[in-house]
Coordinates of C-alpha atoms and ligand atoms in Angstrom, one line a residue:
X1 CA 44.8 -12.5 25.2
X2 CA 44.3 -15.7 25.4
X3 CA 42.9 -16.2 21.6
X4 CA 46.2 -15.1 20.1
X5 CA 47.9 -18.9 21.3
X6 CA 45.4 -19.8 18.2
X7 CA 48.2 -18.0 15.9
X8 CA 49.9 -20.3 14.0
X9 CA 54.0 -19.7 14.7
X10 CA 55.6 -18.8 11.0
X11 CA 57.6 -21.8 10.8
X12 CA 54.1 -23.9 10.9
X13 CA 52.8 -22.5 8.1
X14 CA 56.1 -22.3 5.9
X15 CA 56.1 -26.1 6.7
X16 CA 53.1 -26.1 5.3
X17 CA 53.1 -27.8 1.8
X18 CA 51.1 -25.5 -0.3
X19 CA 53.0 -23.0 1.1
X20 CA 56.6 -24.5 1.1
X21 CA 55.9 -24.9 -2.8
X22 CA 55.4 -21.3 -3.2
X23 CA 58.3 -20.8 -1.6
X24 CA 60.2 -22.5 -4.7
X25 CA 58.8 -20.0 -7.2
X26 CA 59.2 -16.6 -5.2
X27 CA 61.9 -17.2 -2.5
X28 CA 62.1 -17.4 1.2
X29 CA 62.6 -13.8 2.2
X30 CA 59.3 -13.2 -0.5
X31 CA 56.7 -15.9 1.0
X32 CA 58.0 -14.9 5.0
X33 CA 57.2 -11.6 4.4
X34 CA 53.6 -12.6 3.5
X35 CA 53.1 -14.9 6.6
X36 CA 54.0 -11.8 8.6
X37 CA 51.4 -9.4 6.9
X38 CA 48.7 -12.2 7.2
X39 CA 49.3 -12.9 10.6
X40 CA 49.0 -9.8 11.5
X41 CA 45.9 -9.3 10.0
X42 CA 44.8 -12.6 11.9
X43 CA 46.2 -11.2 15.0
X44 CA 43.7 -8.1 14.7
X45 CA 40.8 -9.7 14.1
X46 CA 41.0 -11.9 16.5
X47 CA 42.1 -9.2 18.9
X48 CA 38.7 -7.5 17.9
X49 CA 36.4 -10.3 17.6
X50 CA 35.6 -9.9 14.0
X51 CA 37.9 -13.8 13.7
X52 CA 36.9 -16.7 16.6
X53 CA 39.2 -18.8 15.2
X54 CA 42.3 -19.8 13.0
X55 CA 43.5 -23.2 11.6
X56 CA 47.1 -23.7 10.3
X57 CA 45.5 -24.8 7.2
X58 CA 43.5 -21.8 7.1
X59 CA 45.9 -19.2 7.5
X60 CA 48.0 -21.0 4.7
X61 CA 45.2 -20.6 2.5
X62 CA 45.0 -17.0 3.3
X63 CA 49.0 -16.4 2.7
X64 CA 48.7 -18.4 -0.5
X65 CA 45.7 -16.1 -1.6
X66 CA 47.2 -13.2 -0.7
X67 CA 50.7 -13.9 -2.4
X68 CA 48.9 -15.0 -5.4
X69 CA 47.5 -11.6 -5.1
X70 CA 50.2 -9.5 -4.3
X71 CA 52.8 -10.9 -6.4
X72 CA 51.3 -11.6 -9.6
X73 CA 53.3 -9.7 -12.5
X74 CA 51.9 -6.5 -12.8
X75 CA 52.5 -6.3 -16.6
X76 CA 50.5 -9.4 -17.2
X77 CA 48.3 -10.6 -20.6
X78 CA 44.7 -8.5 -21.2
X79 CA 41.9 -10.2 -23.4
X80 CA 41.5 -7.4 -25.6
X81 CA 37.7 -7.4 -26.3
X82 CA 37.2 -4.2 -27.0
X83 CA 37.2 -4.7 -31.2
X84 CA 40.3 -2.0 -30.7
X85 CA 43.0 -3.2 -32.9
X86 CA 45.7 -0.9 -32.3
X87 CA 44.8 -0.5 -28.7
X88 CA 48.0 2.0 -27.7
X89 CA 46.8 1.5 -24.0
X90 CA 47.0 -2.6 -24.3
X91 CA 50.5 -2.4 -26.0
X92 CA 49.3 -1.2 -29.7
X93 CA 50.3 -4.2 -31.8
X94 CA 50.1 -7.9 -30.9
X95 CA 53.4 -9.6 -32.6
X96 CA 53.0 -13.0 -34.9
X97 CA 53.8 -15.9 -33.3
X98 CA 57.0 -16.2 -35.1
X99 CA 57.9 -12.3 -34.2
X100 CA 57.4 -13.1 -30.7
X101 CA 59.5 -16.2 -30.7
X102 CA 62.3 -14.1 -32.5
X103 CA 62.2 -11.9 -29.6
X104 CA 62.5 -14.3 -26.3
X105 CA 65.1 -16.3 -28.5
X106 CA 67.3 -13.1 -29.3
X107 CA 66.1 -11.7 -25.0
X108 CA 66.9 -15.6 -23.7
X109 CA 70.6 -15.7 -25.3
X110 CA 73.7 -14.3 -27.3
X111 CA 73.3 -13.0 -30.7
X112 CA 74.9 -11.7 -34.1
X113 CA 73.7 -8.0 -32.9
X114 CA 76.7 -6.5 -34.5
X115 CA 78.9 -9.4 -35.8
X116 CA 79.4 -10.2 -39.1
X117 CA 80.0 -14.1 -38.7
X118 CA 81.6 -14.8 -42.0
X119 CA 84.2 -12.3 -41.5
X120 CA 84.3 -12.0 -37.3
X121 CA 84.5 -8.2 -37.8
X122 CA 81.8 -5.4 -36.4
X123 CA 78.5 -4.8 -38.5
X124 CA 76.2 -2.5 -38.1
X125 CA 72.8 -3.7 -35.9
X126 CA 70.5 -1.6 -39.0
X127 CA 71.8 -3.7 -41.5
X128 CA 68.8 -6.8 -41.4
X129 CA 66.2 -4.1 -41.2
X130 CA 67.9 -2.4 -44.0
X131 CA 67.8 -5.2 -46.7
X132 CA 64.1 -5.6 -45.6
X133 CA 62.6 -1.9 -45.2
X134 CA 64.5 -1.7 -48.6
X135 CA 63.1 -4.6 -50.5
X136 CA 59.8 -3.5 -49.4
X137 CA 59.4 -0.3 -49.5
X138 CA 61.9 0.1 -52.8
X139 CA 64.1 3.1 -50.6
X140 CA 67.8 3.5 -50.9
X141 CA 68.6 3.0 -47.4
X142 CA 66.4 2.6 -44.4
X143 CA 67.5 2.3 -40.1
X144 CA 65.2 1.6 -37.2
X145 CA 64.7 3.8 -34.2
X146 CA 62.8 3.3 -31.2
X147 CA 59.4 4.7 -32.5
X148 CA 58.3 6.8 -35.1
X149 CA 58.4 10.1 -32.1
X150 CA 62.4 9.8 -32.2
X151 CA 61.9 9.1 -35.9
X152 CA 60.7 12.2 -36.6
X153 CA 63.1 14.3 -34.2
X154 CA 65.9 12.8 -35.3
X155 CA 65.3 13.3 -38.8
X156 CA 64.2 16.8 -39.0
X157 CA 67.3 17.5 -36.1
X158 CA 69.6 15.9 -39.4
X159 CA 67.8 17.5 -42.3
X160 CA 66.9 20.6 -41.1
X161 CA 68.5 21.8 -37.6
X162 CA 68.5 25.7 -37.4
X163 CA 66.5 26.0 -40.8
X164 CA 62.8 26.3 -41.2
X165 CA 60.8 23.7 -42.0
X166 CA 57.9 24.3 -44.0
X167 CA 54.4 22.7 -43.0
X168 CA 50.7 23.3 -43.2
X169 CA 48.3 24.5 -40.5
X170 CA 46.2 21.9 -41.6
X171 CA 49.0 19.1 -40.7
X172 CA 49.8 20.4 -37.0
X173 CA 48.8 17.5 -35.2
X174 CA 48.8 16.1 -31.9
X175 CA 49.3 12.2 -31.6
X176 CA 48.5 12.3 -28.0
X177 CA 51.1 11.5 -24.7
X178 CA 53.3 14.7 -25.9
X179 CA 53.3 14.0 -29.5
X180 CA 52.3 17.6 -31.3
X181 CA 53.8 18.7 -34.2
X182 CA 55.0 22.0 -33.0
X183 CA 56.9 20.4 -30.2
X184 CA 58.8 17.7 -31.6
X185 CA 59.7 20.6 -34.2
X186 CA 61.6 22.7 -31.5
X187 CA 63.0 19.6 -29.8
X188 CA 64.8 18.6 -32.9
X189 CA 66.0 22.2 -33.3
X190 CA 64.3 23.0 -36.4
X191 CA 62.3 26.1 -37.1
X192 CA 58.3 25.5 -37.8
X193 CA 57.6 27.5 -40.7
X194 CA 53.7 27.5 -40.7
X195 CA 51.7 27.7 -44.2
X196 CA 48.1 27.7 -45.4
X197 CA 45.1 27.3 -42.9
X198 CA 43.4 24.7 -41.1
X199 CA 41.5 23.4 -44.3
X200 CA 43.1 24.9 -47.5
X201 CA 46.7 24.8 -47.8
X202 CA 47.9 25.3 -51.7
X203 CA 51.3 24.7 -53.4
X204 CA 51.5 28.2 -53.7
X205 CA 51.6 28.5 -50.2
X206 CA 54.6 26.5 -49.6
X207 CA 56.4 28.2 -52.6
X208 CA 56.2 32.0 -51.2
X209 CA 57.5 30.8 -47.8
X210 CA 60.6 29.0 -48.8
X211 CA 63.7 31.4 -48.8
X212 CA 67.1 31.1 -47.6
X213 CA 66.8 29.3 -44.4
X214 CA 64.4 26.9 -46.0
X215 CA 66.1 23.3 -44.8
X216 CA 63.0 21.2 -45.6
X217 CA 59.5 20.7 -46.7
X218 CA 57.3 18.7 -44.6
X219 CA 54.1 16.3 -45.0
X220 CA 52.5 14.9 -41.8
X221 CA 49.5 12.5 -42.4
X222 CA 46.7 13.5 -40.2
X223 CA 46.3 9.8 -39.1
X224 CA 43.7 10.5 -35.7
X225 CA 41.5 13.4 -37.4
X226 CA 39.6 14.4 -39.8
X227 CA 38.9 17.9 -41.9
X228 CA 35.7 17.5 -44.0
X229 CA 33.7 20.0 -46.0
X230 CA 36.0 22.6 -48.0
X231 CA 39.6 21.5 -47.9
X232 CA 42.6 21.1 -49.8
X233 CA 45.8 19.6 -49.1
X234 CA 48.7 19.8 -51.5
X235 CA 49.5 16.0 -52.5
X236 CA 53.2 14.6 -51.9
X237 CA 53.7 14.6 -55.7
X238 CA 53.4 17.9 -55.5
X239 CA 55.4 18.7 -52.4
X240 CA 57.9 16.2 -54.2
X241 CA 57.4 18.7 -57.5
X242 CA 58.6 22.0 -55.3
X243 CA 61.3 20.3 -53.4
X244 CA 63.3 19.3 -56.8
X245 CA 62.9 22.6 -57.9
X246 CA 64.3 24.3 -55.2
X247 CA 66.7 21.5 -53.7
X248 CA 64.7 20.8 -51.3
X249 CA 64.3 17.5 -49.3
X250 CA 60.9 16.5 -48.3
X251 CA 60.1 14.3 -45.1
X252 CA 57.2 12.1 -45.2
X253 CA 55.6 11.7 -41.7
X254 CA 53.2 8.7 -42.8
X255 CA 52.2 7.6 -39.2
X256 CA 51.6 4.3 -39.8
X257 CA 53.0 3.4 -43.1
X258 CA 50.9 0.4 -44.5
X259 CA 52.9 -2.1 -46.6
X260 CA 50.1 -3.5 -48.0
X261 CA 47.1 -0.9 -49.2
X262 CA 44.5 -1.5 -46.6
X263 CA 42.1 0.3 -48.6
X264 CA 40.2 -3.2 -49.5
X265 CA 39.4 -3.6 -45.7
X266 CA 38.2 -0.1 -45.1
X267 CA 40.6 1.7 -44.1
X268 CA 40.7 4.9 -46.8
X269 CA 43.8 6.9 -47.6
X270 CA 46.9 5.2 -45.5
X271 CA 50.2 6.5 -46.9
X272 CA 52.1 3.8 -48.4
X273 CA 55.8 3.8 -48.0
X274 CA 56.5 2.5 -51.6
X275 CA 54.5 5.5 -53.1
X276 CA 56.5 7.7 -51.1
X277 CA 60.2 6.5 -52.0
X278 CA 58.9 6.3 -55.6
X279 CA 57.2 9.7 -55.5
X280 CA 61.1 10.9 -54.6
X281 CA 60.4 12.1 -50.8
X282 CA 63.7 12.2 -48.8
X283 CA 62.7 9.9 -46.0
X284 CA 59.4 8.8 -45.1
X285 CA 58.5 7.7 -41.3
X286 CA 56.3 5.3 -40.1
X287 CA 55.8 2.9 -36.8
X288 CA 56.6 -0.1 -36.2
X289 CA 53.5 -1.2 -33.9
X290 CA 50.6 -0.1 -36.5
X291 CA 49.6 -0.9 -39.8
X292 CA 53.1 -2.6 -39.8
X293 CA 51.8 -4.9 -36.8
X294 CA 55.5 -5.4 -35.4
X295 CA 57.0 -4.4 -32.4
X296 CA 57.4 -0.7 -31.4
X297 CA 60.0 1.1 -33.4
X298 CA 60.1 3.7 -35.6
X299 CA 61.3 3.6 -39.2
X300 CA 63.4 5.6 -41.6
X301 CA 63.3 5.0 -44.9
X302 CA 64.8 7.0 -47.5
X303 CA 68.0 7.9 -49.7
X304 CA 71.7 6.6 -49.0
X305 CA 72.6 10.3 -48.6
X306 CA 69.9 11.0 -45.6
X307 CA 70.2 8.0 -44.2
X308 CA 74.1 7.7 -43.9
X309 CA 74.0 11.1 -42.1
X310 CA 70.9 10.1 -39.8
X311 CA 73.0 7.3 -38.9
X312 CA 76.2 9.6 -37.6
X313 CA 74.0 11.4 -35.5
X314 CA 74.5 10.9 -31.6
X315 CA 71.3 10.9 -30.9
X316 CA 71.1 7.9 -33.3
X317 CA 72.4 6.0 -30.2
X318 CA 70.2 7.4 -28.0
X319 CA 66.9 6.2 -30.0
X320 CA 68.7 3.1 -31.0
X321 CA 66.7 -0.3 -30.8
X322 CA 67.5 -3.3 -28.5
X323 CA 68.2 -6.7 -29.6
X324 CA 64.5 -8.5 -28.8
X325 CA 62.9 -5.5 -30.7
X326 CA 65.0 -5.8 -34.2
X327 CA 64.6 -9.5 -33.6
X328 CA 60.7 -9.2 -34.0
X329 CA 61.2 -6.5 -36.6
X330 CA 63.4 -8.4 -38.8
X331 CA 60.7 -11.4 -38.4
X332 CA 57.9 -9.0 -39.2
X333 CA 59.5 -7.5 -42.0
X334 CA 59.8 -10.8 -43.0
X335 CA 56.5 -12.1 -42.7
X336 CA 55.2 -8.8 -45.3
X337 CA 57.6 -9.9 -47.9
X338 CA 54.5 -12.2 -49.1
X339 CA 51.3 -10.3 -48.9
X340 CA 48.9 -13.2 -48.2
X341 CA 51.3 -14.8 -45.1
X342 CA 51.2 -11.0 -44.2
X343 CA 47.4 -11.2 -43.9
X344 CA 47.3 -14.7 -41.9
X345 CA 49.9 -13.9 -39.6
X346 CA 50.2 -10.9 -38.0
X347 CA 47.5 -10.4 -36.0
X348 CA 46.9 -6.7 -36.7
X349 CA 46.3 -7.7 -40.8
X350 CA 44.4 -10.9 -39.6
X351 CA 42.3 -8.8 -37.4
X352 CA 41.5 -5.9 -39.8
X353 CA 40.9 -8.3 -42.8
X354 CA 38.5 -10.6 -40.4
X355 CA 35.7 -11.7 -42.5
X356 CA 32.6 -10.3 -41.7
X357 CA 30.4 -13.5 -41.6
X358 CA 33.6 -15.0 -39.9
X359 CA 32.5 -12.6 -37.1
X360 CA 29.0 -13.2 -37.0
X361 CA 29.2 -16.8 -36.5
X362 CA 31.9 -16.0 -33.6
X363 CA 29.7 -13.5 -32.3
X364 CA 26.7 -16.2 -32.4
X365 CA 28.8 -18.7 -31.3
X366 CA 30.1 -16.7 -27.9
X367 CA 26.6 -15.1 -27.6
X368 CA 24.7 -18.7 -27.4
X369 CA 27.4 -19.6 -25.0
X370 CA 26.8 -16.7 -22.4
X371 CA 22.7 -17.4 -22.9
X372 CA 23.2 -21.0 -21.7
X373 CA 25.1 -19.4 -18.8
X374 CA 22.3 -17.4 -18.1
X375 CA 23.5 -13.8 -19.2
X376 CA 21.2 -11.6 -21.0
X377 CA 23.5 -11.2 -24.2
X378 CA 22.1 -9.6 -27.4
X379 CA 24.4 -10.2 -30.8
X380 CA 23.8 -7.8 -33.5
X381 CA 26.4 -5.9 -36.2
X382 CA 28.1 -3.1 -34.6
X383 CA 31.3 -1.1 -35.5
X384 CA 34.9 -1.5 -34.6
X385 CA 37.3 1.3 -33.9
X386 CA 40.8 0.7 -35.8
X387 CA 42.8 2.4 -33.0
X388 CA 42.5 3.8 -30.1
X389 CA 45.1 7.1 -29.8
X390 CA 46.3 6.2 -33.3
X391 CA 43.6 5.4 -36.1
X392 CA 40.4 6.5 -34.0
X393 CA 38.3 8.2 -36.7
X394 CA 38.2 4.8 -38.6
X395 CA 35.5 2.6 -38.2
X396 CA 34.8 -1.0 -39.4
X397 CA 31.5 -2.7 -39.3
X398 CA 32.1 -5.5 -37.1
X399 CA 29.8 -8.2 -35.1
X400 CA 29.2 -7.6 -30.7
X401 CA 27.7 -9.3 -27.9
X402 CA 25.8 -6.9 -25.8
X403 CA 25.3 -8.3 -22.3
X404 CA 23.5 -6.4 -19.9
X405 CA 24.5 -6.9 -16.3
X406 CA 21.6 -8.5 -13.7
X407 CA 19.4 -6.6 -11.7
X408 CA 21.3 -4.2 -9.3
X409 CA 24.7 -5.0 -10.8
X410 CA 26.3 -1.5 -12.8
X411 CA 27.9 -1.8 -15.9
X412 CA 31.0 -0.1 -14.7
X413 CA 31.5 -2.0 -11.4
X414 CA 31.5 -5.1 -14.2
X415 CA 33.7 -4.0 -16.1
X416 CA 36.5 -3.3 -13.0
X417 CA 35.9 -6.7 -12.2
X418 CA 36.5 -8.1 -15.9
X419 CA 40.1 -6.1 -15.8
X420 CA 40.9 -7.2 -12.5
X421 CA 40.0 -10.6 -13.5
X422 CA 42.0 -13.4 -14.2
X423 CA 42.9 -13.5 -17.0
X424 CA 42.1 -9.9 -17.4
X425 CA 39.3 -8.8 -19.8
X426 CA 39.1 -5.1 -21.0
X427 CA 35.7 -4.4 -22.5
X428 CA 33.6 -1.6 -23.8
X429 CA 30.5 -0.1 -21.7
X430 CA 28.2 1.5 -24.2
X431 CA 24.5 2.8 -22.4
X432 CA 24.9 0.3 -19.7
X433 CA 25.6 -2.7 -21.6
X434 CA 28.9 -4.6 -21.5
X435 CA 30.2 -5.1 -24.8
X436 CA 32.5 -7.5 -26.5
X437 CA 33.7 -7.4 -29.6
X438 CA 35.5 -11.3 -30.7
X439 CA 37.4 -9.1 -33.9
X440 CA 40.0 -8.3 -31.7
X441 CA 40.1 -11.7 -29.4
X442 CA 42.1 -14.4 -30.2
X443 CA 40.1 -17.8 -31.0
X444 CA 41.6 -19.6 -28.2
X445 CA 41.0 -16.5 -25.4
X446 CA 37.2 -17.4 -25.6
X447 CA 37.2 -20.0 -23.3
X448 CA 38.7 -18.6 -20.6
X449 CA 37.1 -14.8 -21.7
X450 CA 33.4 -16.8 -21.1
X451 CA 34.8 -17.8 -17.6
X452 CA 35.7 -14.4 -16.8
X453 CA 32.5 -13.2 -17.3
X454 CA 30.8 -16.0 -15.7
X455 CA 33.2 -15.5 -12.8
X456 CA 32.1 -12.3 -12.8
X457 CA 28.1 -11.2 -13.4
X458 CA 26.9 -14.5 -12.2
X459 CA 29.6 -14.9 -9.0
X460 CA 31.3 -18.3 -9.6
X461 CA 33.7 -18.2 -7.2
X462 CA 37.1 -16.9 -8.1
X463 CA 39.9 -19.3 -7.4
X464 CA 41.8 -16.4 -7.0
X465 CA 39.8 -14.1 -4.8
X466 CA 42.2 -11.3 -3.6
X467 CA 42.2 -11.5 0.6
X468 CA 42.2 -8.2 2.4
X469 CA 45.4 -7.8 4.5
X470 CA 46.0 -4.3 6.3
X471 CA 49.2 -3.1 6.1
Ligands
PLP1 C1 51.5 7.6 -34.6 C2 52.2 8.7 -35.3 C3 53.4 9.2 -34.9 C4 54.1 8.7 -33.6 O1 54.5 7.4 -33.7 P1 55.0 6.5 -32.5 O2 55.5 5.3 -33.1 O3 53.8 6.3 -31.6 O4 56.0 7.3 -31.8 C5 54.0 10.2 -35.6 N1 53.4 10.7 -36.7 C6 52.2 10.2 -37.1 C7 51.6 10.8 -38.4 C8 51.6 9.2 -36.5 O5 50.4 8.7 -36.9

């Protein structure tokens, strides 16, 4: 027993200065806890012989490594190198800089949420998205929910509850999570009223079905799929056409609702919002974390009449934003109001509009790099997926570094390392190669993305190298 006097007593090692200092940043009870959980894993090894001995200096080491470890935010910043833009597993949409800044101010303090400060009386939280979404997309009216899923309840639950709403086969679409058209029908309470097939719906179909429950007429982009060979889809012109002739409202379900066309960089057939409002559709939905490149959120823009009536619904408070959110929206609304500061600052336009020999010379640049640290990376052109559970069918050529791993390392066992890694790097594995894409990493995330991988495949030691404790 006699090994166990080698124990340092807890109040030696929380005298101990590295450790006193952590102490400072996660409290007493936090750090205390720690000493306990590493002395007892001291205590068992030395118990079983595995540990001879244990210095005071030591065991602090071990407790600072371990609460490091342990009590590291677990929602914590990801190099993205994956080429994924809107990534919906590494928070879709990275904000501007400006956005982001709107947001911890509007988080860090008090605000004009709902104060008019001229007059001191109540406003309404919409109204700064309003004059935006309004200016830019030419609608009536326009309010903010929390993402484009509450959106769409919320507006078919006001338009059309207890009525049929009239949709094509081909437009029954699942977003993934629990997005699928069918669903989010019966949660809102309206009736799916099915038309055409999976490739050819006609305007004709839509007129025989509406009768006297008919409440709305629906369009749903099919933004993660596509139907090629012999198709039609009825155009929202058309859809527009029928409604006015039979009263009817049509809602727009435009999934990502580009501001600016982004046919120029690739990406084919994006709803606009403008088009819609001008076309005449009732409302027309989009998110605010794709093409728009904000924060999550989910808007409705349409006529005064719609929109005054979404608003008195209760679930409107329900799917209501928060104050940090409209703060980065606003900002990001903003920021679109000139196309060109659109493009250089939000990060989603920036990424998607990257110029291609831009990306080769990164990609050159970062694959010289990992050569003179002695990985076996390979640049060459490559394509880049838009999104990942929202925009997956579309493709842009892009520029990659292939690396593969050394002998008797595994791709995969690489790439847990790289997310686990500090700072965090999620990469694609594509036929045993490690590969990063620089499209969707930010210029100053390559430094410490090359001493990830360094870290990593070629076993620099990690400063931060979890420590094993049982219990
Ligand atoms: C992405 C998408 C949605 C869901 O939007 P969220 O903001 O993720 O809730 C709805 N409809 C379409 C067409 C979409 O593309």
């Amino acid at each position: 027993m006699s090994v166990l006097r080698m124990l340092p007593p807890v109040h030696r090692l929380l005298a101990q200065p590295s450790i006193a200092t952590l102490s400072e940043s996660l409290g007493h009870q936090v750090v205390a806890e720690g000493i306990r959980l590493v002395l007892e894993t001291i205590r068992k090894e030395l118990l079983d012989g595995s540990r001879v001995s244990i210095s005071p200096e030591e065991a602090a080491g071990m407790v600072v490594a371990h609460l490091t470890q342990k009590e590291r935010p677990q929602i914590r910043a990801v190099i993205n190198a994956t080429g994924i833009i809107l990534h919906t597993n590494l928070g879709r949409s990275p904000l501007a800089p400006t956005a982001a800044r709107a947001a911890y101010d509007a988080g860090r303090g008090y605000l004009n949420l709902e104060m008019d400060l001229e007059s001191g009386k109540r406003s309404s939280r919409q109204t700064p998205v309003r004059k935006l979404i309004t200016r830019l997309t030419g609608a009536e009216s326009a309010t903010a929910v929390n993402n484009c899923a509450a959106a769409t309840i919320l507006t078919l639950r006001v338009l059309a509850q207890g009525k049929e709403v009239i949709l094509s086969r081909g437009q029954l679409i699942e977003i993934g999570g629990s997005f699928r058209m069918p669903d989010i029908m019966s949660a809102s309470g309206a009736i799916l009223k099915e038309v055409g097939t999976t490739n050819i719906t006609r305007i004709g179909d839509y007129e025989k079905a509406i009768g006297p429950n008919t409440g709305a007429l629906m369009r749903v982009h099919t933004s993660n799929f596509k139907v090629v060979g012999f198709t039609k889809e009825v155009s929202l012109a058309e859809l527009v056409e029928l409604g006015k002739k039979h009263n009817l409202p049509v809602i727009d379900d435009a999934g990502s609702g580009a501001i600016h066309d982004p046919t120029p960089y690739g990406l084919k057939g994006e709803p606009i919002p403008q088009e819609a409002m001008r076309l005449g559709a009732a409302v027309t939905l989009f998110s605010g974390d794709k093409l728009l490149g904000g924060p999550q959120a989910g808007i409705i823009a349409g006529t005064r009449y719609w929109i005054e009536r979404i608003e008195k619904d209760p679930l409107m408070r329900a799917f209501r934003c928060d104050k940090m959110t409209l703060a980065a929206l606003e900002e990001t609304l903003r920021i679109h109001l000139d196309p060109d500061r659109a493009r250089k600052e939000l990060p989603v336009l920036a990424m998607l509009s990257a110029d291609i020999t831009d990306l080769e010379n990164r990609a050159r640049s970062l694959g010289g790099r990992m050569l003179n640290m002695g990985l076996d990376a390979l640049v060459s052109v490559d394509h880049a997926f838009v999104g990942g559970g929202t925009l997956p069918e579309e493709r842009i050529p892009t520029w990659t570094i292939r690396i593969t791993p050394h002998r008797g390392q595994r791709a995969d066992d690489i790439a847990k390392k790289l997310r686990t890694g500090e700072p965090a790097v999620v990469a694609r594995i594509d036929t045993g190669k490690i590969v990063i894409d620089p499209r969707t990493v930010f210029t100053d995330q390559e430094q410490p993305l090359l001493d990830t991988l360094n870290r990593v495949i070629n076993h620099r030691p990690d400063s931060l190298a979890p420590v094993t404790v049982s219990g």
